[in-house]
Amino acid sequence: MRLSHLTGRPWENRLPVGVGARWGCAPQRWSASEHGAFADGSGWNGVIERLRADGYPVVAPADPLRGPAADAAALRGVLAHIPGPKILVGHSYDGSVISLAAENDPTVKGLVYVAAFLPTPGESALELMNKYPGSTLPGALDPVDSPLPEGTRTTDLYIQDAEFRHQFAPDVPADQAALMAATQRPIARSALAEKATAAAWKQKPSRDIVTTQDLDIPPAAQLLMARRAHAHITRVGASHSVAVSQPARVVRVIEEAAEATR
């Protein structure tokens, strides 16, 4: 998602934007967005459709969900193929990833966090989630022990099917939430404990959508992170799946971020 070539004219002259767990965009091209934990790129469909209708090309590549350092490296590979200025958008866990991937990247002109983590170096997503009461995520998780090619093992975390809608998307229609549960991508348990090594929000203008009915990241924790980042805050009465339940609100913030970096 990104920056300066925005005008009211057709998309060729507009800044590419990214949606979802994260994304990048470039003038006269497209934007790349990645999902966070327990989701996939389809969770950004409503946002992508609206951004494209407004002239912003968007792409939503898969997030490996292995850890901020590895996932940021994968994101940088995507961004390297998108010329020009960009705005990065991160949802949930992926806030940690865009905060690292955008560090010292002059083509990233702004950051948008959506119900996301904004860690400072030395902090982990797990630590921030537990900073305030209110998250019921631990009790809804389904850990799966998986072998790795090198002979070691890892633990992947899913949300239990029976708990998914209540935990992740209570403001999404039941049939749609059931599809989201079936297509969710797991996150490595170690990814949530991995400490941040960079915070691009210290260098770049940021906007933060704080979801006041969130059962994953407590709203108080979201506000703490947004305020210390001096982010422009938009409070939305929504669950963690705000991009699905209220895509128009998310699009408005993303487009405001792009306009502000003209």
Short mmCIF file of C-alpha atoms in Angstrom, two decimals:
data_model
loop_
_atom_site.label_atom_id
_atom_site.label_comp_id
_atom_site.label_asym_id
_atom_site.label_seq_id
_atom_site.Cartn_x
_atom_site.Cartn_y
_atom_site.Cartn_z
CA MET A 1 0.00 0.00 0.00
CA ARG A 2 1.42 3.28 -0.57
CA LEU A 3 2.07 6.67 -1.48
CA SER A 4 2.52 9.70 -3.50
CA HIS A 5 1.16 9.33 -7.00
CA LEU A 6 -2.44 9.56 -5.77
CA THR A 7 -4.85 11.78 -7.57
CA GLY A 8 -8.54 11.71 -8.28
CA ARG A 9 -7.74 10.43 -11.76
CA PRO A 10 -7.81 6.88 -13.10
CA TRP A 11 -5.81 4.12 -11.48
CA GLU A 12 -2.80 4.59 -13.71
CA ASN A 13 -1.98 7.69 -11.70
CA ARG A 14 -2.80 6.25 -8.32
CA LEU A 15 -0.77 4.72 -5.62
CA PRO A 16 -1.02 0.94 -5.39
CA VAL A 17 -2.27 -0.29 -2.08
CA GLY A 18 -2.09 -3.50 -0.13
CA VAL A 19 -4.79 -5.18 1.90
CA GLY A 20 -5.20 -7.90 4.36
CA ALA A 21 -2.65 -9.13 6.67
CA ARG A 22 -0.36 -7.01 4.65
CA TRP A 23 0.29 -5.63 1.26
CA GLY A 24 2.29 -3.35 -0.94
CA CYS A 25 1.47 -1.35 -3.99
CA ALA A 26 3.08 0.72 -6.67
CA PRO A 27 2.07 3.45 -9.08
CA GLN A 28 0.53 2.20 -12.33
CA ARG A 29 0.83 -1.34 -11.03
CA TRP A 30 -0.78 -3.37 -8.29
CA SER A 31 -0.73 -3.89 -4.56
CA ALA A 32 0.20 -7.03 -2.65
CA SER A 33 -1.58 -7.96 0.57
CA GLU A 34 -1.04 -10.82 2.98
CA HIS A 35 -3.30 -12.32 5.62
CA GLY A 36 -2.56 -12.95 9.27
CA ALA A 37 -2.96 -16.00 11.48
CA PHE A 38 -6.10 -18.17 11.21
CA ALA A 39 -7.03 -16.60 7.88
CA ASP A 40 -6.16 -16.62 4.20
CA GLY A 41 -6.17 -14.02 1.43
CA SER A 42 -9.90 -14.39 0.77
CA GLY A 43 -10.60 -12.50 3.99
CA TRP A 44 -9.65 -9.36 2.08
CA ASN A 45 -12.01 -9.92 -0.84
CA GLY A 46 -14.44 -7.20 0.17
CA VAL A 47 -11.60 -4.72 0.66
CA ILE A 48 -9.88 -5.69 -2.60
CA GLU A 49 -13.08 -5.32 -4.64
CA ARG A 50 -13.68 -1.82 -3.32
CA LEU A 51 -10.09 -0.69 -3.73
CA ARG A 52 -9.99 -1.94 -7.31
CA ALA A 53 -13.28 -0.17 -8.03
CA ASP A 54 -11.62 3.02 -6.78
CA GLY A 55 -8.61 2.48 -9.03
CA TYR A 56 -6.15 0.68 -6.76
CA PRO A 57 -4.67 -2.59 -8.09
CA VAL A 58 -4.29 -5.16 -5.30
CA VAL A 59 -2.61 -8.55 -4.87
CA ALA A 60 -2.91 -10.74 -1.76
CA PRO A 61 -0.03 -13.25 -1.56
CA ALA A 62 0.03 -15.98 1.09
CA ASP A 63 1.79 -15.35 4.38
CA PRO A 64 3.92 -18.31 5.54
CA LEU A 65 3.11 -17.55 9.23
CA ARG A 66 6.41 -19.01 10.40
CA GLY A 67 7.75 -16.01 12.31
CA PRO A 68 8.22 -12.26 11.80
CA ALA A 69 11.78 -12.50 10.48
CA ALA A 70 11.05 -15.26 7.94
CA ASP A 71 7.72 -13.77 6.93
CA ALA A 72 9.21 -10.29 6.52
CA ALA A 73 11.85 -11.75 4.21
CA ALA A 74 9.11 -13.34 2.11
CA LEU A 75 7.21 -10.04 2.00
CA ARG A 76 10.32 -8.13 0.93
CA GLY A 77 10.60 -10.52 -1.99
CA VAL A 78 7.08 -9.58 -3.07
CA LEU A 79 7.71 -5.86 -2.62
CA ALA A 80 10.89 -6.04 -4.68
CA HIS A 81 8.74 -6.91 -7.70
CA ILE A 82 6.45 -3.91 -7.19
CA PRO A 83 8.10 -0.70 -8.44
CA GLY A 84 7.38 2.67 -6.94
CA PRO A 85 6.01 3.94 -3.63
CA LYS A 86 3.84 1.69 -1.48
CA ILE A 87 1.55 1.62 1.53
CA LEU A 88 1.77 -1.57 3.60
CA VAL A 89 -1.31 -2.86 5.40
CA GLY A 90 -1.05 -5.47 8.13
CA HIS A 91 -3.80 -7.35 9.94
CA SER A 92 -3.38 -9.04 13.31
CA TYR A 93 -0.04 -10.90 13.62
CA ASP A 94 1.04 -9.41 10.32
CA GLY A 95 1.43 -6.03 11.96
CA SER A 96 4.66 -7.44 13.37
CA VAL A 97 5.70 -8.48 9.89
CA ILE A 98 5.11 -5.19 8.08
CA SER A 99 6.84 -3.36 10.93
CA LEU A 100 9.96 -5.35 10.11
CA ALA A 101 9.63 -5.58 6.33
CA ALA A 102 9.22 -1.81 5.89
CA GLU A 103 12.27 -0.91 7.98
CA ASN A 104 14.67 1.25 5.93
CA ASP A 105 12.66 0.70 2.75
CA PRO A 106 12.33 4.14 1.12
CA THR A 107 9.59 2.90 -1.22
CA VAL A 108 7.22 2.25 1.70
CA LYS A 109 5.58 5.58 2.43
CA GLY A 110 3.04 4.63 5.05
CA LEU A 111 1.69 1.81 7.20
CA VAL A 112 -1.89 0.79 8.01
CA TYR A 113 -2.51 -1.56 10.93
CA VAL A 114 -5.85 -3.37 11.14
CA ALA A 115 -6.61 -4.96 14.52
CA ALA A 116 -2.89 -5.59 14.59
CA PHE A 117 0.25 -5.84 16.65
CA LEU A 118 2.71 -2.92 16.61
CA PRO A 119 5.59 -4.34 18.64
CA THR A 120 8.62 -2.35 19.60
CA PRO A 121 12.00 -4.14 19.41
CA GLY A 122 12.22 -6.80 22.11
CA GLU A 123 8.46 -7.41 22.31
CA SER A 124 6.50 -10.39 20.98
CA ALA A 125 2.89 -10.72 19.85
CA LEU A 126 2.24 -13.12 22.72
CA GLU A 127 3.55 -10.65 25.26
CA LEU A 128 1.40 -7.84 23.89
CA MET A 129 -1.72 -9.99 23.70
CA ASN A 130 -1.33 -10.84 27.40
CA LYS A 131 -0.58 -7.28 28.48
CA TYR A 132 -4.27 -6.62 29.22
CA PRO A 133 -7.16 -8.97 30.05
CA GLY A 134 -9.79 -9.71 27.44
CA SER A 135 -8.32 -12.18 24.95
CA THR A 136 -10.09 -15.55 24.92
CA LEU A 137 -7.93 -16.87 22.09
CA PRO A 138 -5.76 -19.31 24.13
CA GLY A 139 -8.78 -21.41 25.13
CA ALA A 140 -10.04 -21.59 21.53
CA LEU A 141 -6.83 -22.91 20.00
CA ASP A 142 -6.23 -26.35 18.53
CA PRO A 143 -2.46 -27.14 18.58
CA VAL A 144 -1.17 -29.63 16.01
CA ASP A 145 2.31 -31.16 16.30
CA SER A 146 3.92 -31.39 12.85
CA PRO A 147 7.22 -32.91 11.65
CA LEU A 148 9.66 -30.76 9.67
CA PRO A 149 11.85 -31.97 6.77
CA GLU A 150 15.06 -31.64 8.81
CA GLY A 151 13.76 -34.07 11.39
CA THR A 152 12.64 -31.55 14.01
CA ARG A 153 9.05 -30.76 14.92
CA THR A 154 6.89 -27.67 15.22
CA THR A 155 3.52 -26.87 16.70
CA ASP A 156 0.98 -25.23 14.42
CA LEU A 157 -1.97 -23.41 15.94
CA TYR A 158 -5.50 -23.43 14.53
CA ILE A 159 -8.74 -22.14 16.02
CA GLN A 160 -11.15 -24.96 16.80
CA ASP A 161 -13.98 -25.18 14.28
CA ALA A 162 -16.62 -25.04 17.02
CA GLU A 163 -15.06 -21.88 18.47
CA PHE A 164 -14.06 -20.10 15.29
CA ARG A 165 -17.04 -17.82 14.72
CA HIS A 166 -17.36 -16.73 18.35
CA GLN A 167 -13.64 -16.15 18.70
CA PHE A 168 -12.65 -14.69 15.35
CA ALA A 169 -15.70 -13.49 13.45
CA PRO A 170 -18.90 -13.11 15.53
CA ASP A 171 -20.08 -10.23 13.34
CA VAL A 172 -19.75 -12.27 10.13
CA PRO A 173 -22.67 -14.38 8.81
CA ALA A 174 -22.53 -17.97 10.07
CA ASP A 175 -22.12 -19.57 6.64
CA GLN A 176 -19.27 -17.22 5.74
CA ALA A 177 -17.58 -17.77 9.10
CA ALA A 178 -17.79 -21.53 8.54
CA LEU A 179 -15.92 -21.13 5.24
CA MET A 180 -13.30 -19.01 6.98
CA ALA A 181 -12.83 -21.72 9.60
CA ALA A 182 -12.40 -24.39 6.94
CA THR A 183 -9.79 -22.40 5.01
CA GLN A 184 -7.84 -20.92 7.92
CA ARG A 185 -4.05 -21.15 7.74
CA PRO A 186 -2.21 -22.11 10.93
CA ILE A 187 0.52 -20.09 12.57
CA ALA A 188 3.62 -21.60 14.16
CA ARG A 189 3.40 -21.30 17.94
CA SER A 190 6.98 -20.01 17.93
CA ALA A 191 5.96 -17.11 15.66
CA LEU A 192 3.86 -15.57 18.42
CA ALA A 193 6.79 -15.71 20.86
CA GLU A 194 9.40 -14.36 18.43
CA LYS A 195 10.60 -10.93 19.51
CA ALA A 196 10.52 -7.95 17.19
CA THR A 197 13.83 -6.56 15.95
CA ALA A 198 12.55 -3.43 14.19
CA ALA A 199 9.62 -1.03 14.25
CA ALA A 200 9.09 0.81 10.97
CA TRP A 201 6.27 2.81 12.57
CA LYS A 202 9.03 4.84 14.24
CA GLN A 203 10.09 6.04 10.77
CA LYS A 204 6.87 6.16 8.76
CA PRO A 205 3.37 7.65 9.16
CA SER A 206 0.92 5.09 10.47
CA ARG A 207 -2.81 4.57 10.79
CA ASP A 208 -4.42 2.04 13.08
CA ILE A 209 -7.91 0.55 13.05
CA VAL A 210 -8.70 -0.46 16.63
CA THR A 211 -11.48 -3.06 16.90
CA THR A 212 -13.42 -2.44 20.09
CA GLN A 213 -15.17 -5.85 20.16
CA ASP A 214 -12.01 -7.87 19.54
CA LEU A 215 -11.62 -11.16 21.45
CA ASP A 216 -8.13 -11.89 20.05
CA ILE A 217 -6.11 -8.73 20.73
CA PRO A 218 -7.64 -6.78 23.64
CA PRO A 219 -8.74 -3.28 22.57
CA ALA A 220 -6.73 -1.79 25.45
CA ALA A 221 -3.57 -3.40 24.04
CA GLN A 222 -4.40 -2.14 20.56
CA LEU A 223 -4.82 1.40 21.87
CA LEU A 224 -1.55 1.24 23.82
CA MET A 225 0.36 0.23 20.69
CA ALA A 226 -1.38 2.78 18.46
CA ARG A 227 -0.81 5.67 20.84
CA ARG A 228 2.87 5.03 21.39
CA ALA A 229 3.30 4.77 17.61
CA HIS A 230 1.58 8.17 17.27
CA ALA A 231 -0.71 6.50 14.75
CA HIS A 232 -3.91 8.09 13.47
CA ILE A 233 -6.52 5.98 15.29
CA THR A 234 -9.89 4.88 13.94
CA ARG A 235 -12.06 2.96 16.41
CA VAL A 236 -14.51 0.52 14.85
CA GLY A 237 -17.15 -1.48 16.73
CA ALA A 238 -16.15 -4.78 15.18
CA SER A 239 -14.54 -8.13 15.84
CA HIS A 240 -11.04 -9.18 14.83
CA SER A 241 -12.44 -9.87 11.35
CA VAL A 242 -13.27 -6.22 10.64
CA ALA A 243 -12.02 -6.48 7.05
CA VAL A 244 -14.74 -9.07 6.40
CA SER A 245 -17.57 -7.54 8.43
CA GLN A 246 -16.93 -3.87 7.61
CA PRO A 247 -14.73 -3.71 4.50
CA ALA A 248 -15.87 -0.20 3.56
CA ARG A 249 -14.51 1.20 6.85
CA VAL A 250 -11.17 -0.47 6.23
CA VAL A 251 -11.01 0.82 2.66
CA ARG A 252 -11.69 4.36 3.86
CA VAL A 253 -8.68 4.29 6.20
CA ILE A 254 -6.41 2.78 3.55
CA GLU A 255 -7.39 5.39 0.98
CA GLU A 256 -6.93 8.16 3.53
CA ALA A 257 -3.41 6.85 4.17
CA ALA A 258 -2.64 6.87 0.46
CA GLU A 259 -4.02 10.38 -0.01
CA ALA A 260 -2.02 11.66 2.96
CA THR A 261 1.23 10.54 1.35
CA ARG A 262 0.72 12.33 -1.95
#
